[in-house]
């Protein structure tokens, strides 16, 4: 079965191809408007979302397909105690492909074993978010013209930020990548990512609390929200939530060709005054997300 649970299931060649198709869709959208005629996407969102769900749904609609699903697990039979396995087995009788977001790490993997149709992980707990990574890679390719030889700074909640984990895994496969991991001690990148990806592959990285000191060397600055919903107590969240706030003053020492990214939603970590800076690419990421999801849906459904 064609699923996308972890970004590493796609080879770099497959990612290049998805980027190429997404760029072609952007340039010639009319060539694609009937590609998924008579196909149905089910979006099963057991956790809040704006961009990811709506971009999946718009992607399918722009391919001429249809969409079913739920955006609140309280309105699904999960609230009656139905298992993920049973829910997707049922949905597999109605739809051709599933995009699923779930607070439990591994839930989309379980779903992929029972659905009988392709399953896409649209975010599982603090673990992974492969389609945000595809949007991020397309953005980096468009902004920088390459995916190699880049110094990438990740700033904020590197512990619970699933978009960070997936993007680090994906970028670790390109030549000349260096990571600068900027976070408070409590929100450092999990050891399993450092050991199994960075140390295992010998990728250079440094950990620091100091965004200002890291700034001048960065080609990309990937800001993240402190993931409130993953905290066990509110006091810790309140203490850490405003650890980093990017504003125009903090960009004084940044490179002219820096690319500022953020998977969104933003809370306080990027001041709105940065939005007009030509280096801000976070709303471009949103746009790119729809096109690369169109390319992905076609690939997983075996449509040329
Ligand atoms: C991210 C997520 O859900 O992990 N949002 C998104 O899908 N663009 C980031 C976040 O919620 O902070």
PDB file of C-alpha atoms and ligand atoms in Angstrom:
ATOM      1  CA  UNK A   1       0.000   0.000   0.000  1.00  0.00           C
ATOM      2  CA  UNK A   2       1.169   3.510  -0.744  1.00  0.00           C
ATOM      3  CA  UNK A   3       1.186   5.428   2.530  1.00  0.00           C
ATOM      4  CA  UNK A   4       3.107   8.412   3.858  1.00  0.00           C
ATOM      5  CA  UNK A   5       3.632   7.998   7.589  1.00  0.00           C
ATOM      6  CA  UNK A   6       7.275   9.118   7.896  1.00  0.00           C
ATOM      7  CA  UNK A   7       9.083  11.468   5.504  1.00  0.00           C
ATOM      8  CA  UNK A   8      11.957   8.957   5.182  1.00  0.00           C
ATOM      9  CA  UNK A   9       9.630   6.584   3.325  1.00  0.00           C
ATOM     10  CA  UNK A  10      10.186   8.889   0.342  1.00  0.00           C
ATOM     11  CA  UNK A  11      13.602   8.761  -1.325  1.00  0.00           C
ATOM     12  CA  UNK A  12      15.255  12.072  -2.190  1.00  0.00           C
ATOM     13  CA  UNK A  13      14.521  11.260  -5.844  1.00  0.00           C
ATOM     14  CA  UNK A  14      10.823  10.855  -5.051  1.00  0.00           C
ATOM     15  CA  UNK A  15      10.888  14.164  -3.167  1.00  0.00           C
ATOM     16  CA  UNK A  16      12.552  15.865  -6.156  1.00  0.00           C
ATOM     17  CA  UNK A  17       9.805  14.483  -8.377  1.00  0.00           C
ATOM     18  CA  UNK A  18       7.038  15.699  -6.022  1.00  0.00           C
ATOM     19  CA  UNK A  19       8.628  19.156  -5.991  1.00  0.00           C
ATOM     20  CA  UNK A  20       8.801  19.128  -9.786  1.00  0.00           C
ATOM     21  CA  UNK A  21       5.131  18.127 -10.096  1.00  0.00           C
ATOM     22  CA  UNK A  22       4.082  20.756  -7.506  1.00  0.00           C
ATOM     23  CA  UNK A  23       5.955  23.423  -9.484  1.00  0.00           C
ATOM     24  CA  UNK A  24       4.250  22.262 -12.673  1.00  0.00           C
ATOM     25  CA  UNK A  25       0.821  22.400 -10.979  1.00  0.00           C
ATOM     26  CA  UNK A  26       1.612  25.965  -9.849  1.00  0.00           C
ATOM     27  CA  UNK A  27       2.499  26.937 -13.410  1.00  0.00           C
ATOM     28  CA  UNK A  28      -0.309  25.020 -15.183  1.00  0.00           C
ATOM     29  CA  UNK A  29      -3.172  24.385 -12.724  1.00  0.00           C
ATOM     30  CA  UNK A  30      -5.635  23.777 -15.552  1.00  0.00           C
ATOM     31  CA  UNK A  31      -3.818  20.606 -16.565  1.00  0.00           C
ATOM     32  CA  UNK A  32      -4.714  19.040 -13.226  1.00  0.00           C
ATOM     33  CA  UNK A  33      -8.301  19.981 -12.531  1.00  0.00           C
ATOM     34  CA  UNK A  34      -9.738  16.588 -13.448  1.00  0.00           C
ATOM     35  CA  UNK A  35      -6.915  14.303 -12.314  1.00  0.00           C
ATOM     36  CA  UNK A  36      -8.843  12.990  -9.305  1.00  0.00           C
ATOM     37  CA  UNK A  37     -12.309  13.022 -10.777  1.00  0.00           C
ATOM     38  CA  UNK A  38     -14.440  10.411  -8.956  1.00  0.00           C
ATOM     39  CA  UNK A  39     -11.878  10.064  -6.156  1.00  0.00           C
ATOM     40  CA  UNK A  40     -12.629  10.822  -2.517  1.00  0.00           C
ATOM     41  CA  UNK A  41     -10.304  12.048   0.197  1.00  0.00           C
ATOM     42  CA  UNK A  42     -11.293  11.515   3.837  1.00  0.00           C
ATOM     43  CA  UNK A  43      -9.785  13.950   6.340  1.00  0.00           C
ATOM     44  CA  UNK A  44      -9.881  12.414   9.830  1.00  0.00           C
ATOM     45  CA  UNK A  45      -8.704  15.078  12.258  1.00  0.00           C
ATOM     46  CA  UNK A  46      -8.667  14.033  15.910  1.00  0.00           C
ATOM     47  CA  UNK A  47      -6.739  17.236  16.767  1.00  0.00           C
ATOM     48  CA  UNK A  48      -7.226  20.921  15.822  1.00  0.00           C
ATOM     49  CA  UNK A  49      -5.989  22.177  12.460  1.00  0.00           C
ATOM     50  CA  UNK A  50      -6.593  25.020  10.049  1.00  0.00           C
ATOM     51  CA  UNK A  51      -3.956  24.850   7.316  1.00  0.00           C
ATOM     52  CA  UNK A  52      -3.239  21.172   7.096  1.00  0.00           C
ATOM     53  CA  UNK A  53      -6.862  20.041   6.859  1.00  0.00           C
ATOM     54  CA  UNK A  54      -8.018  22.853   4.601  1.00  0.00           C
ATOM     55  CA  UNK A  55      -4.998  22.519   2.344  1.00  0.00           C
ATOM     56  CA  UNK A  56      -5.599  18.767   1.953  1.00  0.00           C
ATOM     57  CA  UNK A  57      -9.257  19.425   1.194  1.00  0.00           C
ATOM     58  CA  UNK A  58      -8.503  22.247  -1.255  1.00  0.00           C
ATOM     59  CA  UNK A  59      -5.824  20.094  -2.888  1.00  0.00           C
ATOM     60  CA  UNK A  60      -8.358  17.334  -3.556  1.00  0.00           C
ATOM     61  CA  UNK A  61     -11.018  19.795  -4.754  1.00  0.00           C
ATOM     62  CA  UNK A  62      -8.504  21.435  -7.115  1.00  0.00           C
ATOM     63  CA  UNK A  63      -7.797  17.976  -8.555  1.00  0.00           C
ATOM     64  CA  UNK A  64     -11.489  17.543  -9.265  1.00  0.00           C
ATOM     65  CA  UNK A  65     -12.039  15.071  -6.418  1.00  0.00           C
ATOM     66  CA  UNK A  66     -14.409  15.102  -3.456  1.00  0.00           C
ATOM     67  CA  UNK A  67     -13.863  15.333   0.268  1.00  0.00           C
ATOM     68  CA  UNK A  68     -15.473  13.768   3.338  1.00  0.00           C
ATOM     69  CA  UNK A  69     -14.369  13.692   6.972  1.00  0.00           C
ATOM     70  CA  UNK A  70     -14.489  15.211  10.419  1.00  0.00           C
ATOM     71  CA  UNK A  71     -12.479  17.933  12.116  1.00  0.00           C
ATOM     72  CA  UNK A  72     -13.489  17.210  15.687  1.00  0.00           C
ATOM     73  CA  UNK A  73     -13.113  13.755  17.217  1.00  0.00           C
ATOM     74  CA  UNK A  74     -16.068  14.538  19.556  1.00  0.00           C
ATOM     75  CA  UNK A  75     -18.334  14.398  16.540  1.00  0.00           C
ATOM     76  CA  UNK A  76     -16.951  10.991  15.455  1.00  0.00           C
ATOM     77  CA  UNK A  77     -17.474   7.549  16.996  1.00  0.00           C
ATOM     78  CA  UNK A  78     -14.067   7.874  18.656  1.00  0.00           C
ATOM     79  CA  UNK A  79     -16.056   9.629  21.395  1.00  0.00           C
ATOM     80  CA  UNK A  80     -18.050   6.387  21.831  1.00  0.00           C
ATOM     81  CA  UNK A  81     -14.817   4.450  22.256  1.00  0.00           C
ATOM     82  CA  UNK A  82     -14.250   3.182  18.706  1.00  0.00           C
ATOM     83  CA  UNK A  83     -10.645   2.243  17.946  1.00  0.00           C
ATOM     84  CA  UNK A  84      -8.596   3.958  15.230  1.00  0.00           C
ATOM     85  CA  UNK A  85      -8.322   0.579  13.489  1.00  0.00           C
ATOM     86  CA  UNK A  86     -12.108   0.184  13.258  1.00  0.00           C
ATOM     87  CA  UNK A  87     -12.709   3.821  12.286  1.00  0.00           C
ATOM     88  CA  UNK A  88     -10.345   3.627   9.314  1.00  0.00           C
ATOM     89  CA  UNK A  89     -11.616   0.203   8.252  1.00  0.00           C
ATOM     90  CA  UNK A  90     -15.033   1.821   7.935  1.00  0.00           C
ATOM     91  CA  UNK A  91     -13.717   4.929   6.180  1.00  0.00           C
ATOM     92  CA  UNK A  92     -11.841   2.639   3.784  1.00  0.00           C
ATOM     93  CA  UNK A  93     -15.274   1.480   2.555  1.00  0.00           C
ATOM     94  CA  UNK A  94     -16.199   5.053   1.564  1.00  0.00           C
ATOM     95  CA  UNK A  95     -13.046   6.874   0.463  1.00  0.00           C
ATOM     96  CA  UNK A  96      -9.969   6.324  -1.753  1.00  0.00           C
ATOM     97  CA  UNK A  97      -7.364   7.965   0.477  1.00  0.00           C
ATOM     98  CA  UNK A  98      -7.145   9.205   4.091  1.00  0.00           C
ATOM     99  CA  UNK A  99      -5.310  12.141   5.666  1.00  0.00           C
ATOM    100  CA  UNK A 100      -5.227  11.644   9.433  1.00  0.00           C
ATOM    101  CA  UNK A 101      -4.106  13.799  12.348  1.00  0.00           C
ATOM    102  CA  UNK A 102      -4.059  12.293  15.818  1.00  0.00           C
ATOM    103  CA  UNK A 103      -2.686  13.300  19.242  1.00  0.00           C
ATOM    104  CA  UNK A 104      -1.217   9.803  19.740  1.00  0.00           C
ATOM    105  CA  UNK A 105       2.164   9.117  18.194  1.00  0.00           C
ATOM    106  CA  UNK A 106       1.910   6.173  15.839  1.00  0.00           C
ATOM    107  CA  UNK A 107      -1.877   6.361  15.314  1.00  0.00           C
ATOM    108  CA  UNK A 108      -1.584   7.008  11.537  1.00  0.00           C
ATOM    109  CA  UNK A 109       0.801   4.027  11.287  1.00  0.00           C
ATOM    110  CA  UNK A 110      -1.803   1.829  12.972  1.00  0.00           C
ATOM    111  CA  UNK A 111      -4.427   3.300  10.632  1.00  0.00           C
ATOM    112  CA  UNK A 112      -2.305   2.397   7.596  1.00  0.00           C
ATOM    113  CA  UNK A 113      -2.356  -1.262   8.679  1.00  0.00           C
ATOM    114  CA  UNK A 114      -6.148  -1.433   8.731  1.00  0.00           C
ATOM    115  CA  UNK A 115      -7.544   1.059   6.218  1.00  0.00           C
ATOM    116  CA  UNK A 116      -7.079  -0.888   2.990  1.00  0.00           C
ATOM    117  CA  UNK A 117      -6.522   2.479   1.251  1.00  0.00           C
ATOM    118  CA  UNK A 118      -3.518   4.870   1.374  1.00  0.00           C
ATOM    119  CA  UNK A 119      -3.079   6.781   4.638  1.00  0.00           C
ATOM    120  CA  UNK A 120      -1.205  10.068   4.995  1.00  0.00           C
ATOM    121  CA  UNK A 121       0.075  11.172   8.403  1.00  0.00           C
ATOM    122  CA  UNK A 122      -1.114  14.757   8.847  1.00  0.00           C
ATOM    123  CA  UNK A 123       0.615  15.052  12.228  1.00  0.00           C
ATOM    124  CA  UNK A 124       0.896  12.496  15.062  1.00  0.00           C
ATOM    125  CA  UNK A 125       1.424  13.952  18.530  1.00  0.00           C
ATOM    126  CA  UNK A 126       4.880  15.392  19.079  1.00  0.00           C
ATOM    127  CA  UNK A 127       6.356  12.914  16.594  1.00  0.00           C
ATOM    128  CA  UNK A 128       6.186  13.629  12.851  1.00  0.00           C
ATOM    129  CA  UNK A 129       4.478  15.791  10.235  1.00  0.00           C
ATOM    130  CA  UNK A 130       5.735  14.647   6.814  1.00  0.00           C
ATOM    131  CA  UNK A 131       3.458  16.765   4.598  1.00  0.00           C
ATOM    132  CA  UNK A 132       4.488  19.968   6.379  1.00  0.00           C
ATOM    133  CA  UNK A 133       8.034  18.854   5.587  1.00  0.00           C
ATOM    134  CA  UNK A 134       7.150  18.519   1.900  1.00  0.00           C
ATOM    135  CA  UNK A 135       5.746  22.078   1.993  1.00  0.00           C
ATOM    136  CA  UNK A 136       8.928  23.225   3.751  1.00  0.00           C
ATOM    137  CA  UNK A 137      11.207  21.512   1.218  1.00  0.00           C
ATOM    138  CA  UNK A 138       9.326  23.021  -1.719  1.00  0.00           C
ATOM    139  CA  UNK A 139       9.625  26.434  -0.060  1.00  0.00           C
ATOM    140  CA  UNK A 140      13.359  26.011   0.527  1.00  0.00           C
ATOM    141  CA  UNK A 141      13.836  24.862  -3.075  1.00  0.00           C
ATOM    142  CA  UNK A 142      11.892  27.863  -4.394  1.00  0.00           C
ATOM    143  CA  UNK A 143      13.613  30.393  -2.121  1.00  0.00           C
ATOM    144  CA  UNK A 144      17.162  29.047  -2.198  1.00  0.00           C
ATOM    145  CA  UNK A 145      17.259  27.089  -5.449  1.00  0.00           C
ATOM    146  CA  UNK A 146      18.770  24.109  -3.628  1.00  0.00           C
ATOM    147  CA  UNK A 147      18.296  21.702  -0.736  1.00  0.00           C
ATOM    148  CA  UNK A 148      22.018  21.205   0.004  1.00  0.00           C
ATOM    149  CA  UNK A 149      24.798  23.380   1.477  1.00  0.00           C
ATOM    150  CA  UNK A 150      22.581  25.199   3.949  1.00  0.00           C
ATOM    151  CA  UNK A 151      22.912  26.225   7.587  1.00  0.00           C
ATOM    152  CA  UNK A 152      19.465  25.805   9.086  1.00  0.00           C
ATOM    153  CA  UNK A 153      18.515  27.265  12.475  1.00  0.00           C
ATOM    154  CA  UNK A 154      15.530  25.803  14.337  1.00  0.00           C
ATOM    155  CA  UNK A 155      14.263  28.009  17.140  1.00  0.00           C
ATOM    156  CA  UNK A 156      11.674  27.486  19.887  1.00  0.00           C
ATOM    157  CA  UNK A 157      10.044  24.210  20.894  1.00  0.00           C
ATOM    158  CA  UNK A 158      12.349  21.595  19.411  1.00  0.00           C
ATOM    159  CA  UNK A 159      11.149  18.964  21.875  1.00  0.00           C
ATOM    160  CA  UNK A 160       7.485  18.740  20.944  1.00  0.00           C
ATOM    161  CA  UNK A 161       7.602  20.412  17.502  1.00  0.00           C
ATOM    162  CA  UNK A 162       6.825  17.544  15.126  1.00  0.00           C
ATOM    163  CA  UNK A 163       7.519  19.695  12.063  1.00  0.00           C
ATOM    164  CA  UNK A 164      11.081  20.152  13.332  1.00  0.00           C
ATOM    165  CA  UNK A 165      11.675  16.407  13.737  1.00  0.00           C
ATOM    166  CA  UNK A 166      10.436  15.585  10.239  1.00  0.00           C
ATOM    167  CA  UNK A 167      12.342  18.409   8.548  1.00  0.00           C
ATOM    168  CA  UNK A 168      15.595  17.507  10.332  1.00  0.00           C
ATOM    169  CA  UNK A 169      15.196  13.889   9.211  1.00  0.00           C
ATOM    170  CA  UNK A 170      14.516  14.967   5.637  1.00  0.00           C
ATOM    171  CA  UNK A 171      17.335  17.525   5.375  1.00  0.00           C
ATOM    172  CA  UNK A 172      19.892  15.214   6.956  1.00  0.00           C
ATOM    173  CA  UNK A 173      20.022  13.359   3.643  1.00  0.00           C
ATOM    174  CA  UNK A 174      21.470  16.307   1.686  1.00  0.00           C
ATOM    175  CA  UNK A 175      25.144  17.279   1.397  1.00  0.00           C
ATOM    176  CA  UNK A 176      26.596  20.197   3.324  1.00  0.00           C
ATOM    177  CA  UNK A 177      23.765  20.655   5.832  1.00  0.00           C
ATOM    178  CA  UNK A 178      24.467  22.113   9.271  1.00  0.00           C
ATOM    179  CA  UNK A 179      21.875  22.587  11.992  1.00  0.00           C
ATOM    180  CA  UNK A 180      21.822  25.214  14.740  1.00  0.00           C
ATOM    181  CA  UNK A 181      19.350  24.167  17.435  1.00  0.00           C
ATOM    182  CA  UNK A 182      18.170  27.189  19.409  1.00  0.00           C
ATOM    183  CA  UNK A 183      15.948  26.491  22.423  1.00  0.00           C
ATOM    184  CA  UNK A 184      15.638  26.738  26.188  1.00  0.00           C
ATOM    185  CA  UNK A 185      17.081  23.694  28.026  1.00  0.00           C
ATOM    186  CA  UNK A 186      13.592  22.297  28.667  1.00  0.00           C
ATOM    187  CA  UNK A 187      12.669  22.282  24.974  1.00  0.00           C
ATOM    188  CA  UNK A 188      15.799  20.816  23.387  1.00  0.00           C
ATOM    189  CA  UNK A 189      15.617  18.428  20.440  1.00  0.00           C
ATOM    190  CA  UNK A 190      14.843  14.867  21.740  1.00  0.00           C
ATOM    191  CA  UNK A 191      17.893  12.630  22.192  1.00  0.00           C
ATOM    192  CA  UNK A 192      16.456  10.053  19.802  1.00  0.00           C
ATOM    193  CA  UNK A 193      16.582  12.550  16.920  1.00  0.00           C
ATOM    194  CA  UNK A 194      20.091  13.654  17.890  1.00  0.00           C
ATOM    195  CA  UNK A 195      21.350  10.068  18.214  1.00  0.00           C
ATOM    196  CA  UNK A 196      19.502   8.256  15.458  1.00  0.00           C
ATOM    197  CA  UNK A 197      19.708  11.000  12.845  1.00  0.00           C
ATOM    198  CA  UNK A 198      22.357  13.628  13.559  1.00  0.00           C
ATOM    199  CA  UNK A 199      25.081  11.625  15.300  1.00  0.00           C
ATOM    200  CA  UNK A 200      24.384   8.489  13.280  1.00  0.00           C
ATOM    201  CA  UNK A 201      24.894  10.364  10.009  1.00  0.00           C
ATOM    202  CA  UNK A 202      27.643  12.656  11.288  1.00  0.00           C
ATOM    203  CA  UNK A 203      25.650  15.819  10.588  1.00  0.00           C
ATOM    204  CA  UNK A 204      27.244  18.881  12.190  1.00  0.00           C
ATOM    205  CA  UNK A 205      24.986  20.601  14.735  1.00  0.00           C
ATOM    206  CA  UNK A 206      25.245  22.959  17.666  1.00  0.00           C
ATOM    207  CA  UNK A 207      22.825  23.597  20.505  1.00  0.00           C
ATOM    208  CA  UNK A 208      22.454  27.076  21.971  1.00  0.00           C
ATOM    209  CA  UNK A 209      20.002  29.285  23.821  1.00  0.00           C
ATOM    210  CA  UNK A 210      21.234  32.416  22.097  1.00  0.00           C
ATOM    211  CA  UNK A 211      19.295  33.342  18.953  1.00  0.00           C
ATOM    212  CA  UNK A 212      21.154  36.644  18.469  1.00  0.00           C
ATOM    213  CA  UNK A 213      24.560  34.943  18.485  1.00  0.00           C
ATOM    214  CA  UNK A 214      23.393  32.242  16.054  1.00  0.00           C
ATOM    215  CA  UNK A 215      21.716  34.637  13.617  1.00  0.00           C
ATOM    216  CA  UNK A 216      24.623  35.778  11.361  1.00  0.00           C
ATOM    217  CA  UNK A 217      25.487  32.253  10.133  1.00  0.00           C
ATOM    218  CA  UNK A 218      21.943  31.178   9.199  1.00  0.00           C
ATOM    219  CA  UNK A 219      20.659  30.627   5.650  1.00  0.00           C
ATOM    220  CA  UNK A 220      17.278  29.571   7.054  1.00  0.00           C
ATOM    221  CA  UNK A 221      15.639  30.409  10.375  1.00  0.00           C
ATOM    222  CA  UNK A 222      12.751  28.042  11.175  1.00  0.00           C
ATOM    223  CA  UNK A 223      10.749  29.507  14.064  1.00  0.00           C
ATOM    224  CA  UNK A 224       8.247  27.373  15.994  1.00  0.00           C
ATOM    225  CA  UNK A 225       5.395  27.817  18.445  1.00  0.00           C
ATOM    226  CA  UNK A 226       5.769  26.453  21.973  1.00  0.00           C
ATOM    227  CA  UNK A 227       3.389  23.458  21.786  1.00  0.00           C
ATOM    228  CA  UNK A 228       0.997  24.288  24.612  1.00  0.00           C
ATOM    229  CA  UNK A 229      -1.120  21.153  24.131  1.00  0.00           C
ATOM    230  CA  UNK A 230       1.834  18.848  24.877  1.00  0.00           C
ATOM    231  CA  UNK A 231       2.692  20.334  28.285  1.00  0.00           C
ATOM    232  CA  UNK A 232       1.792  18.540  31.490  1.00  0.00           C
ATOM    233  CA  UNK A 233       1.463  21.699  33.517  1.00  0.00           C
ATOM    234  CA  UNK A 234       0.448  25.196  32.585  1.00  0.00           C
ATOM    235  CA  UNK A 235       3.078  26.921  34.725  1.00  0.00           C
ATOM    236  CA  UNK A 236       5.859  25.457  32.591  1.00  0.00           C
ATOM    237  CA  UNK A 237       4.101  26.590  29.440  1.00  0.00           C
ATOM    238  CA  UNK A 238       3.646  30.127  30.736  1.00  0.00           C
ATOM    239  CA  UNK A 239       7.289  30.322  31.781  1.00  0.00           C
ATOM    240  CA  UNK A 240       8.551  29.108  28.390  1.00  0.00           C
ATOM    241  CA  UNK A 241       6.046  30.416  25.866  1.00  0.00           C
ATOM    242  CA  UNK A 242       7.766  33.705  25.134  1.00  0.00           C
ATOM    243  CA  UNK A 243      11.337  32.403  25.192  1.00  0.00           C
ATOM    244  CA  UNK A 244      11.922  33.780  21.687  1.00  0.00           C
ATOM    245  CA  UNK A 245      10.186  36.611  19.899  1.00  0.00           C
ATOM    246  CA  UNK A 246      11.602  37.438  16.486  1.00  0.00           C
ATOM    247  CA  UNK A 247      11.274  41.147  15.656  1.00  0.00           C
ATOM    248  CA  UNK A 248      13.008  43.501  13.188  1.00  0.00           C
ATOM    249  CA  UNK A 249      15.692  44.497  15.751  1.00  0.00           C
ATOM    250  CA  UNK A 250      16.730  40.846  16.149  1.00  0.00           C
ATOM    251  CA  UNK A 251      17.223  40.630  12.384  1.00  0.00           C
ATOM    252  CA  UNK A 252      19.842  43.381  12.298  1.00  0.00           C
ATOM    253  CA  UNK A 253      22.699  40.839  12.186  1.00  0.00           C
ATOM    254  CA  UNK A 254      20.924  38.401   9.882  1.00  0.00           C
ATOM    255  CA  UNK A 255      22.041  37.669   6.333  1.00  0.00           C
ATOM    256  CA  UNK A 256      20.449  39.629   3.506  1.00  0.00           C
ATOM    257  CA  UNK A 257      19.394  36.347   1.919  1.00  0.00           C
ATOM    258  CA  UNK A 258      18.066  34.706   5.084  1.00  0.00           C
ATOM    259  CA  UNK A 259      14.786  32.790   4.653  1.00  0.00           C
ATOM    260  CA  UNK A 260      12.456  33.026   7.663  1.00  0.00           C
ATOM    261  CA  UNK A 261      10.105  30.061   7.979  1.00  0.00           C
ATOM    262  CA  UNK A 262       7.385  28.970  10.424  1.00  0.00           C
ATOM    263  CA  UNK A 263       4.858  26.133   9.957  1.00  0.00           C
ATOM    264  CA  UNK A 264       2.152  28.352  11.553  1.00  0.00           C
ATOM    265  CA  UNK A 265       0.023  28.922  13.601  1.00  0.00           C
ATOM    266  CA  UNK A 266       2.091  31.748  15.068  1.00  0.00           C
ATOM    267  CA  UNK A 267       1.396  32.917  18.600  1.00  0.00           C
ATOM    268  CA  UNK A 268       3.980  35.505  19.777  1.00  0.00           C
ATOM    269  CA  UNK A 269       7.196  34.082  18.389  1.00  0.00           C
ATOM    270  CA  UNK A 270       7.315  36.263  15.270  1.00  0.00           C
ATOM    271  CA  UNK A 271       6.192  39.862  15.593  1.00  0.00           C
ATOM    272  CA  UNK A 272       3.814  40.977  12.827  1.00  0.00           C
ATOM    273  CA  UNK A 273       6.346  43.690  11.997  1.00  0.00           C
ATOM    274  CA  UNK A 274       8.473  40.949  10.388  1.00  0.00           C
ATOM    275  CA  UNK A 275       5.706  39.973   7.947  1.00  0.00           C
ATOM    276  CA  UNK A 276       6.629  42.666   5.421  1.00  0.00           C
ATOM    277  CA  UNK A 277      10.315  41.755   5.453  1.00  0.00           C
ATOM    278  CA  UNK A 278      11.139  40.224   2.033  1.00  0.00           C
ATOM    279  CA  UNK A 279      12.900  37.401   3.871  1.00  0.00           C
ATOM    280  CA  UNK A 280       9.663  36.227   5.537  1.00  0.00           C
ATOM    281  CA  UNK A 281       8.501  33.051   3.746  1.00  0.00           C
ATOM    282  CA  UNK A 282       5.903  31.646   6.153  1.00  0.00           C
ATOM    283  CA  UNK A 283       2.853  32.573   4.136  1.00  0.00           C
ATOM    284  CA  UNK A 284       4.559  31.174   1.038  1.00  0.00           C
ATOM    285  CA  UNK A 285       4.863  27.878   2.924  1.00  0.00           C
ATOM    286  CA  UNK A 286       1.071  27.851   3.261  1.00  0.00           C
ATOM    287  CA  UNK A 287       0.600  28.295  -0.497  1.00  0.00           C
ATOM    288  CA  UNK A 288       3.228  25.713  -1.328  1.00  0.00           C
ATOM    289  CA  UNK A 289       1.583  23.227   1.035  1.00  0.00           C
ATOM    290  CA  UNK A 290      -1.506  22.923  -1.119  1.00  0.00           C
ATOM    291  CA  UNK A 291       0.454  22.292  -4.337  1.00  0.00           C
ATOM    292  CA  UNK A 292       2.754  19.658  -2.873  1.00  0.00           C
ATOM    293  CA  UNK A 293      -0.250  17.904  -1.284  1.00  0.00           C
ATOM    294  CA  UNK A 294      -1.847  17.796  -4.734  1.00  0.00           C
ATOM    295  CA  UNK A 295       1.307  16.143  -6.063  1.00  0.00           C
ATOM    296  CA  UNK A 296       1.345  13.704  -3.138  1.00  0.00           C
ATOM    297  CA  UNK A 297      -2.316  12.677  -3.466  1.00  0.00           C
ATOM    298  CA  UNK A 298      -1.759  11.937  -7.166  1.00  0.00           C
ATOM    299  CA  UNK A 299       1.358   9.901  -6.429  1.00  0.00           C
ATOM    300  CA  UNK A 300      -0.278   7.806  -3.703  1.00  0.00           C
ATOM    301  CA  UNK A 301      -3.324   7.158  -5.896  1.00  0.00           C
ATOM    302  CA  UNK A 302      -1.052   6.159  -8.785  1.00  0.00           C
ATOM    303  CA  UNK A 303      -2.254   8.990 -11.033  1.00  0.00           C
ATOM    304  CA  UNK A 304       0.246  10.375 -13.558  1.00  0.00           C
TER     305      UNK A 304
HETATM  306  C1  LIG B   1       2.046  22.591  12.905  1.00  0.00           C
HETATM  307  C2  LIG B   1       1.565  21.296  13.529  1.00  0.00           C
HETATM  308  O1  LIG B   1       0.368  21.024  13.554  1.00  0.00           O
HETATM  309  O2  LIG B   1       2.438  20.562  13.960  1.00  0.00           O
HETATM  310  N1  LIG B   1       1.035  23.252  12.205  1.00  0.00           N
HETATM  311  C3  LIG B   1       0.821  22.914  10.897  1.00  0.00           C
HETATM  312  O3  LIG B   1       0.409  21.828  10.578  1.00  0.00           O
HETATM  313  N2  LIG B   1       1.165  23.815   9.974  1.00  0.00           N
HETATM  314  C4  LIG B   1       2.785  23.470  13.840  1.00  0.00           C
HETATM  315  C5  LIG B   1       2.127  23.877  15.131  1.00  0.00           C
HETATM  316  O4  LIG B   1       0.990  23.514  15.417  1.00  0.00           O
HETATM  317  O5  LIG B   1       2.784  24.625  15.855  1.00  0.00           O
END
